[in-house]
């Protein structure tokens, strides 16, 4: 998506270790009209699927998933990263390794919100090693829900996550695919 690539180049910052910061519009401050446009693009791509639920991981995925859920007119469900007192004990849980934060956490969803009647579209802001999406897929597997695909805003295509998911038969649609990035040389996108 050309508009997204242009925004990444104009506002994104590349840090050592191939870390991309897009806090001005996606991960810290939210550019609502722009994210609405991204949601419209995900809707266009997946509109022929019989989506009954949008699933993401808190926190950054929620802002991206919200306009998608609104356009599909279905609930937005997000996996929580911490078990709080207001969650029941009747939950699905999957262990996830965070590339960005370098830690391990359990992503948790209450069973009442994800069932074998659901056709789920996964939405996330970034795809690097694929662990977050794998965790969401695992939650859906536990529930017996069907995964119709994964919509990703920015894929770090130089990492294995996207390739691995596609090899497993998961439909992955990324709006921007970065094949290289360097603080000095900038960002290179896939064609």
mmCIF file of C-alpha atoms in Angstrom:
data_model
loop_
_atom_site.group_PDB
_atom_site.id
_atom_site.type_symbol
_atom_site.label_atom_id
_atom_site.label_comp_id
_atom_site.label_asym_id
_atom_site.label_seq_id
_atom_site.Cartn_x
_atom_site.Cartn_y
_atom_site.Cartn_z
ATOM 1 C CA UNK A 1 0.000 0.000 0.000
ATOM 2 C CA UNK A 2 1.749 3.059 -1.312
ATOM 3 C CA UNK A 3 0.314 5.545 1.259
ATOM 4 C CA UNK A 4 1.546 3.383 4.134
ATOM 5 C CA UNK A 5 5.023 3.008 2.649
ATOM 6 C CA UNK A 6 5.254 6.773 2.168
ATOM 7 C CA UNK A 7 4.152 7.390 5.764
ATOM 8 C CA UNK A 8 6.712 4.874 7.089
ATOM 9 C CA UNK A 9 9.487 6.613 5.158
ATOM 10 C CA UNK A 10 8.345 10.107 6.175
ATOM 11 C CA UNK A 11 7.599 9.451 9.848
ATOM 12 C CA UNK A 12 9.238 6.166 10.779
ATOM 13 C CA UNK A 13 12.641 5.865 12.403
ATOM 14 C CA UNK A 14 15.004 2.920 12.048
ATOM 15 C CA UNK A 15 17.144 2.061 15.041
ATOM 16 C CA UNK A 16 20.049 -0.351 15.374
ATOM 17 C CA UNK A 17 18.981 -3.975 15.508
ATOM 18 C CA UNK A 18 16.430 -3.407 12.721
ATOM 19 C CA UNK A 19 13.914 -1.837 15.036
ATOM 20 C CA UNK A 20 11.325 0.360 13.323
ATOM 21 C CA UNK A 21 9.587 3.024 15.376
ATOM 22 C CA UNK A 22 6.305 4.297 13.959
ATOM 23 C CA UNK A 23 5.034 5.895 17.136
ATOM 24 C CA UNK A 24 3.846 9.051 15.414
ATOM 25 C CA UNK A 25 0.919 7.254 13.776
ATOM 26 C CA UNK A 26 0.644 3.622 14.914
ATOM 27 C CA UNK A 27 2.263 2.553 18.180
ATOM 28 C CA UNK A 28 2.150 5.544 20.494
ATOM 29 C CA UNK A 29 0.153 8.323 18.923
ATOM 30 C CA UNK A 30 -2.719 7.104 16.744
ATOM 31 C CA UNK A 31 -3.479 8.771 13.422
ATOM 32 C CA UNK A 32 -7.176 7.844 13.458
ATOM 33 C CA UNK A 33 -8.072 8.833 9.861
ATOM 34 C CA UNK A 34 -5.004 6.971 8.587
ATOM 35 C CA UNK A 35 -5.781 3.824 10.604
ATOM 36 C CA UNK A 36 -9.359 4.023 9.347
ATOM 37 C CA UNK A 37 -7.956 3.957 5.809
ATOM 38 C CA UNK A 38 -5.859 0.878 6.721
ATOM 39 C CA UNK A 39 -9.006 -0.755 8.118
ATOM 40 C CA UNK A 40 -10.792 -0.085 4.828
ATOM 41 C CA UNK A 41 -7.953 -1.789 2.978
ATOM 42 C CA UNK A 42 -8.138 -4.875 5.206
ATOM 43 C CA UNK A 43 -11.891 -4.937 4.673
ATOM 44 C CA UNK A 44 -11.408 -4.757 0.893
ATOM 45 C CA UNK A 45 -8.898 -7.638 1.002
ATOM 46 C CA UNK A 46 -10.939 -9.953 3.254
ATOM 47 C CA UNK A 47 -14.525 -8.841 2.510
ATOM 48 C CA UNK A 48 -15.453 -12.137 0.832
ATOM 49 C CA UNK A 49 -14.603 -14.138 3.961
ATOM 50 C CA UNK A 50 -17.435 -14.850 6.368
ATOM 51 C CA UNK A 51 -15.747 -13.119 9.300
ATOM 52 C CA UNK A 52 -17.576 -13.323 12.629
ATOM 53 C CA UNK A 53 -14.822 -11.957 14.876
ATOM 54 C CA UNK A 54 -11.651 -9.881 14.700
ATOM 55 C CA UNK A 55 -8.874 -11.069 17.031
ATOM 56 C CA UNK A 56 -5.710 -9.206 18.002
ATOM 57 C CA UNK A 57 -3.289 -8.876 20.917
ATOM 58 C CA UNK A 58 -3.334 -5.916 23.288
ATOM 59 C CA UNK A 59 -2.187 -3.147 23.054
ATOM 60 C CA UNK A 60 -0.983 -1.907 19.670
ATOM 61 C CA UNK A 61 -3.161 -4.291 17.694
ATOM 62 C CA UNK A 62 -6.381 -2.858 19.106
ATOM 63 C CA UNK A 63 -6.144 0.491 17.310
ATOM 64 C CA UNK A 64 -5.613 -1.245 13.974
ATOM 65 C CA UNK A 65 -8.287 -3.893 14.541
ATOM 66 C CA UNK A 66 -11.006 -1.458 15.654
ATOM 67 C CA UNK A 67 -11.857 0.022 12.225
ATOM 68 C CA UNK A 68 -11.683 -3.452 10.669
ATOM 69 C CA UNK A 69 -14.224 -4.803 13.160
ATOM 70 C CA UNK A 70 -16.410 -1.770 12.600
ATOM 71 C CA UNK A 71 -16.445 -2.322 8.830
ATOM 72 C CA UNK A 72 -17.185 -6.044 9.182
ATOM 73 C CA UNK A 73 -19.778 -5.184 11.853
ATOM 74 C CA UNK A 74 -18.418 -7.910 14.147
ATOM 75 C CA UNK A 75 -16.943 -7.942 17.657
ATOM 76 C CA UNK A 76 -13.306 -7.090 18.242
ATOM 77 C CA UNK A 77 -11.675 -9.515 20.669
ATOM 78 C CA UNK A 78 -8.193 -8.963 22.026
ATOM 79 C CA UNK A 79 -5.928 -11.356 23.801
ATOM 80 C CA UNK A 80 -4.812 -10.004 27.146
ATOM 81 C CA UNK A 81 -1.164 -10.232 28.116
ATOM 82 C CA UNK A 82 -1.838 -10.435 31.834
ATOM 83 C CA UNK A 83 -4.347 -12.433 33.822
ATOM 84 C CA UNK A 84 -6.279 -9.864 35.827
ATOM 85 C CA UNK A 85 -8.773 -10.360 38.636
ATOM 86 C CA UNK A 86 -11.692 -9.576 36.357
ATOM 87 C CA UNK A 87 -10.986 -12.562 34.054
ATOM 88 C CA UNK A 88 -12.674 -15.853 34.757
ATOM 89 C CA UNK A 89 -10.606 -19.013 35.161
ATOM 90 C CA UNK A 90 -12.281 -20.429 32.063
ATOM 91 C CA UNK A 91 -9.753 -19.120 29.523
ATOM 92 C CA UNK A 92 -7.715 -20.172 26.542
ATOM 93 C CA UNK A 93 -4.033 -19.353 26.910
ATOM 94 C CA UNK A 94 -1.041 -19.464 24.601
ATOM 95 C CA UNK A 95 2.604 -18.656 25.293
ATOM 96 C CA UNK A 96 4.123 -15.919 23.081
ATOM 97 C CA UNK A 97 7.656 -14.586 22.725
ATOM 98 C CA UNK A 98 7.733 -10.847 22.025
ATOM 99 C CA UNK A 99 10.374 -9.835 19.490
ATOM 100 C CA UNK A 100 10.078 -6.144 20.382
ATOM 101 C CA UNK A 101 10.175 -6.500 24.146
ATOM 102 C CA UNK A 102 12.312 -9.624 24.359
ATOM 103 C CA UNK A 103 10.065 -11.313 26.907
ATOM 104 C CA UNK A 104 7.623 -14.210 27.132
ATOM 105 C CA UNK A 105 3.987 -13.785 28.066
ATOM 106 C CA UNK A 106 0.728 -15.709 27.941
ATOM 107 C CA UNK A 107 -1.961 -14.306 25.680
ATOM 108 C CA UNK A 108 -5.336 -15.019 27.271
ATOM 109 C CA UNK A 109 -8.920 -15.020 25.975
ATOM 110 C CA UNK A 110 -12.014 -16.032 27.910
ATOM 111 C CA UNK A 111 -13.682 -19.091 26.378
ATOM 112 C CA UNK A 112 -17.091 -17.431 26.249
ATOM 113 C CA UNK A 113 -15.819 -14.974 23.611
ATOM 114 C CA UNK A 114 -14.183 -17.442 21.177
ATOM 115 C CA UNK A 115 -16.078 -20.529 20.038
ATOM 116 C CA UNK A 116 -16.172 -23.177 17.343
ATOM 117 C CA UNK A 117 -18.824 -21.091 15.548
ATOM 118 C CA UNK A 118 -16.352 -18.250 14.873
ATOM 119 C CA UNK A 119 -14.587 -17.435 11.612
ATOM 120 C CA UNK A 120 -11.724 -15.256 12.794
ATOM 121 C CA UNK A 121 -9.668 -12.602 11.037
ATOM 122 C CA UNK A 122 -6.420 -11.920 12.887
ATOM 123 C CA UNK A 123 -5.152 -8.330 12.793
ATOM 124 C CA UNK A 124 -1.831 -6.992 14.093
ATOM 125 C CA UNK A 125 0.421 -3.999 13.660
ATOM 126 C CA UNK A 126 3.711 -5.859 13.035
ATOM 127 C CA UNK A 127 4.802 -9.290 11.868
ATOM 128 C CA UNK A 128 8.424 -10.192 12.606
ATOM 129 C CA UNK A 129 9.047 -13.695 13.918
ATOM 130 C CA UNK A 130 5.341 -14.565 13.840
ATOM 131 C CA UNK A 131 4.997 -15.555 17.486
ATOM 132 C CA UNK A 132 2.050 -13.252 18.256
ATOM 133 C CA UNK A 133 0.055 -14.502 15.255
ATOM 134 C CA UNK A 134 1.018 -18.112 16.094
ATOM 135 C CA UNK A 135 -0.318 -17.511 19.616
ATOM 136 C CA UNK A 136 -3.612 -16.177 18.247
ATOM 137 C CA UNK A 137 -3.872 -19.145 15.880
ATOM 138 C CA UNK A 138 -3.307 -21.455 18.836
ATOM 139 C CA UNK A 139 -6.145 -19.772 20.762
ATOM 140 C CA UNK A 140 -8.430 -20.300 17.764
ATOM 141 C CA UNK A 141 -7.334 -23.935 17.490
ATOM 142 C CA UNK A 142 -8.141 -24.490 21.168
ATOM 143 C CA UNK A 143 -11.608 -22.993 20.622
ATOM 144 C CA UNK A 144 -12.231 -24.876 17.376
ATOM 145 C CA UNK A 145 -12.607 -21.533 15.566
ATOM 146 C CA UNK A 146 -11.671 -21.158 11.894
ATOM 147 C CA UNK A 147 -8.886 -18.677 11.016
ATOM 148 C CA UNK A 148 -9.676 -17.020 7.679
ATOM 149 C CA UNK A 149 -6.431 -15.055 7.514
ATOM 150 C CA UNK A 150 -4.109 -12.539 9.095
ATOM 151 C CA UNK A 151 -4.007 -8.849 8.187
ATOM 152 C CA UNK A 152 -0.712 -7.201 9.075
ATOM 153 C CA UNK A 153 0.088 -3.505 8.817
ATOM 154 C CA UNK A 154 3.898 -3.857 8.570
ATOM 155 C CA UNK A 155 5.691 -7.114 7.864
ATOM 156 C CA UNK A 156 9.433 -7.394 8.416
ATOM 157 C CA UNK A 157 9.833 -9.734 5.453
ATOM 158 C CA UNK A 158 13.540 -10.202 6.199
ATOM 159 C CA UNK A 159 12.471 -12.246 9.229
ATOM 160 C CA UNK A 160 10.873 -15.680 9.053
ATOM 161 C CA UNK A 161 7.417 -15.037 10.513
ATOM 162 C CA UNK A 162 5.513 -14.341 7.302
ATOM 163 C CA UNK A 163 7.196 -17.104 5.344
ATOM 164 C CA UNK A 164 6.577 -19.634 8.112
ATOM 165 C CA UNK A 165 2.891 -18.744 8.436
ATOM 166 C CA UNK A 166 2.341 -18.871 4.669
ATOM 167 C CA UNK A 167 4.074 -22.277 4.496
ATOM 168 C CA UNK A 168 1.560 -23.497 7.101
ATOM 169 C CA UNK A 169 -1.288 -22.441 4.825
ATOM 170 C CA UNK A 170 -2.248 -19.248 6.654
ATOM 171 C CA UNK A 171 -3.380 -16.439 4.382
ATOM 172 C CA UNK A 172 -1.191 -13.485 5.376
ATOM 173 C CA UNK A 173 -1.906 -10.101 3.808
ATOM 174 C CA UNK A 174 0.550 -7.351 4.740
ATOM 175 C CA UNK A 175 -0.035 -3.739 3.727
ATOM 176 C CA UNK A 176 3.705 -2.955 3.735
ATOM 177 C CA UNK A 177 6.467 -5.561 3.431
ATOM 178 C CA UNK A 178 9.918 -4.368 4.424
ATOM 179 C CA UNK A 179 12.777 -6.431 2.984
ATOM 180 C CA UNK A 180 15.588 -4.384 4.516
ATOM 181 C CA UNK A 181 16.078 -1.438 6.818
ATOM 182 C CA UNK A 182 19.126 0.286 8.155
ATOM 183 C CA UNK A 183 19.542 3.497 10.184
ATOM 184 C CA UNK A 184 21.948 4.819 7.525
ATOM 185 C CA UNK A 185 20.506 3.439 4.280
ATOM 186 C CA UNK A 186 16.814 3.661 5.117
ATOM 187 C CA UNK A 187 13.988 1.267 4.281
ATOM 188 C CA UNK A 188 13.534 -1.009 1.285
ATOM 189 C CA UNK A 189 10.068 -2.380 0.518
ATOM 190 C CA UNK A 190 9.086 -5.504 -1.423
ATOM 191 C CA UNK A 191 7.522 -4.836 -4.818
#
